[in-house]
Amino acid sequence: MTIFLLRRLLSAVVLLVAVSFLAYVLLYPTAGDISRNILGENATEEQVALKNQELGLDQPLLVQYFAWFTKAISGNLGISYFSSQPVWDTLMIRLPVTLSLVVVVTLLTGILAFAAGIWAAVRKGWVDRTLQILATLGDALPSFIVALFLVTYFAIQQKIFPATGYIPLTESPAGWARTITLPVIALAIGGVAGVAQQVRSATLGVLRNDYIRTVRSRGLSERRIILTSVLRNASTNGLTSLAVQVVGILGGAVVIEAVFALPGLGSLAVEATSRTDLPLIVGVILAVVLIVVIVNLVVDVLVAWLNPKVRLS
Amino acid sequence: MMRTRSRLLSTVVTAVVASLAFTACGGSTPESTTTQQGPETAPLLRIGSLQEPQSYDPAQANEGHQAPIYQAVYDTLIKREPDGSLSPMLATSWEPSDGNTTYTLKLRDDVKFSDGTAFDSAAVKANLEHFTKANGPLAGTARSVQSVETPDATTAVIRLSEPDPGLPYSLANAAGYIASPSAVGTEAIKTKPVGSGPYTLDSANTVSGSKITYVRNADYWGDKLPFDKVEFQVLTDETARLNALKSGQIDAAVLNRAATAVEAEGAGLQHKPNEVNWEGIFFFDRNGTKLPELADVRVREALTLAIDREALLQAVHLGKGTLTSQTFRPGTEGYDEALDGKYTYNPDRARELLKEAGAENLTFTFPISPVFDPSIYDSIIQNWQDVGVTVNRHQWGPGQAIPSMLRAEYPIAYMALSQRDDWRHTIFQLAPSAPWNPFKVEDPELKGFIQKAQSGDEAEQKEAAKSINNFIVDNYWFSPLYRLQSHFYFTGSVDVEPQTEQAVPSIYNYRPTGK
């Protein structure tokens, strides 16, 4: 297990360096007009040239990347071109918002999807059919359409939840819950549908196995059988599907954070990209890659723990 | 009729207030005599903002959407009234001399910064010198400033390298924001502003990218603004701004698209028409450096007459604007109402003109910016193709349009710019050194007018502005299509007066209604 973890951590580090370099090289050509965009339409060409010098943009690309890299390994990700704030500070403000969404949506998706998937597989009949229809609907509805509907009804007409904004958990847990409820629902609907399908088919597969019949013949209660034998074997597929969903949630957060004006990584990515704020874009990309790496690692560990066969292979 | 009268009344009141203040009639509170019906004060004003400041260093300040955020904490030397006229603020008077190359400012002696430092002529010197050196977005507006002399604590003499009739305006904008001299140029001021304005920043309740909170400056020297607290909520997304307005989470915000504005009206939000930008075609290459045919005024006229501007205004902007042929704004000396209808749609005449000019095979590349509605480009290109012009498209990426235009990469482009006063308009778009004259086009006749506008007395300046405008319109330097309304909407809890030249009102223009 230790070697497994170490190998994964090492590949994560290599991935981060590679991604940062790629981001720098690929985004750099579009960043050529940064100085003009910082100074705006009023500035003269001399001012622009001076700004280029100030920011070191007159240096060759590799020199700029190397300068960024040597600072980055000591934790200094540079300073945003447009807000004068250190990129690290900005990420630390934005990260909790996106993490709130990702963690709550993932937990909610996991619980609801496993419950619905197993229920559908075990009960079959009308329960299964109803859940199938709901899952197809949930899968088909784009999250931003759901979001707009939720805002219009629950925020503007009923005024139950705020239409925009975010209150940190540390400031007011109740306020935090109120501000993330609608975004969480919008993001979770598609995910629950997708994962529930996976859990359902995996459960059906497991139930067909001979050893389940053997266990049943010993006279164990159905609930006990499901919770021990079935869940353990069916969860591999469900968890893997959940990990894929988390990556999807991060993508969906870009739109959802914009609609609800949540100051998270998603809306930051949009702002930074539209302003070609290179240090900030690279910072956001690194943060997102890190989240994806960690989620996958956690899921791999969970799967390995539940299913020893994986560890051996 | 009612509307005309109340506008007239407010103009008269503004004028009286301005003149009273100008003659320094003590610290009276003239606002209480106006027709406002709401309460004197309210606890909180919440404004939805498109942007947040890059830095609180006043030298890095930008105009437009960020103006109220800076005004809350920094007083300007000169105040800009809603109608664009200038009135005293930190400076009680400003007198030009030596052909507009020297300005003598008389300063207030009762102003303290929020760190306790007293405001005096040394503070003006420190700020202006920092402003000219710090290379901020508006550094160019004080380019003419050569030195600042401080004969005594309440007098500052600004010496210029060349005549600059636009300086008083610049001192009512970023160049005029005055920070405490003990904070000017420090690292700390980037995140912690120290000014003498009506409010101070509440750092504990300010979150980068989300919210800026201001609380009342208890020791403010001037008339108190009506709100105890002001919150700017950073809402970059148009839908989020509209939703926040509709649900009552904010009191006011600017919207970008006409369709969203119509939705806001449907939701019962309020709006006072204010035309800030003019939009249209820029014939940058009037000398034909890149596109030889464009040097012929008949070609520029043909491309202008080919555009159905009325249809565009109705279809894309839902009629929320006024057709125009000129770049000068109503209310300026250069503006001439008769010129507004000069460029009318006439495709037959356009074809004739192209033939006369021998430009029947005119071909050029029209660059497309992601900032504007794609249907604007589609319509214009269709109009041009209809008169026989071949138009190729070039798509600019995000953030590329303005740098590309100002590097003179394209002879023709579509763009929107704010309508400024006469002189600033001239040095911004028309003079050979103007940033928005990237091909550096010059004309001896126009040069004469510009010189008069720069160093003449007041009467000569007015005359010159008219001549400049007529020259530009007659020679088809641009093909302006319309002046567009800015879509600034507010709820019933506030009353807001629009600000000339600003898409968003100044911080002084808000009043509570008590609802």
Short mmCIF file of C-alpha atoms in Angstrom, two decimals, chain B residues 94 96-103 139-146 158-171 175 421 423-424 427 453-456 461:
data_model
loop_
_atom_site.label_atom_id
_atom_site.label_comp_id
_atom_site.label_asym_id
_atom_site.label_seq_id
_atom_site.Cartn_x
_atom_site.Cartn_y
_atom_site.Cartn_z
CA TRP B 94 -8.16 76.69 -10.58
CA PRO B 96 -5.17 78.94 -16.12
CA SER B 97 -2.52 81.42 -17.28
CA ASP B 98 0.30 81.77 -19.83
CA GLY B 99 -1.80 80.27 -22.66
CA ASN B 100 -3.01 77.33 -20.58
CA THR B 101 0.52 76.25 -19.56
CA THR B 102 0.11 77.05 -15.85
CA TYR B 103 -2.75 76.32 -13.46
CA ALA B 139 -1.04 58.35 -16.57
CA GLY B 140 -1.45 59.83 -20.04
CA THR B 141 -4.07 62.29 -18.77
CA ALA B 142 -1.39 64.12 -16.77
CA ARG B 143 1.36 63.75 -19.35
CA SER B 144 1.62 67.52 -19.72
CA VAL B 145 2.39 68.04 -16.02
CA GLN B 146 6.02 69.11 -15.70
CA ILE B 158 1.02 73.21 -11.77
CA ARG B 159 3.43 73.93 -14.64
CA LEU B 160 2.83 72.19 -17.95
CA SER B 161 5.14 71.29 -20.82
CA GLU B 162 2.46 72.36 -23.32
CA PRO B 163 -0.99 73.96 -23.16
CA ASP B 164 -3.56 71.50 -21.80
CA PRO B 165 -7.16 72.79 -21.59
CA GLY B 166 -8.19 69.28 -20.46
CA LEU B 167 -6.20 69.39 -17.22
CA PRO B 168 -9.09 70.53 -14.95
CA TYR B 169 -11.09 67.56 -16.19
CA SER B 170 -8.19 65.20 -15.50
CA LEU B 171 -7.99 66.63 -11.97
CA ALA B 175 -5.16 62.36 -11.78
CA ASP B 421 -15.58 66.83 -23.86
CA TRP B 423 -10.46 68.87 -25.97
CA ARG B 424 -10.09 65.39 -24.53
CA ILE B 427 -6.37 64.48 -28.16
CA ALA B 453 -8.35 74.64 -29.40
CA GLN B 454 -5.20 74.02 -27.41
CA SER B 455 -3.83 77.50 -26.72
CA GLY B 456 -6.65 79.89 -27.59
CA GLN B 461 -11.58 77.14 -28.08
#
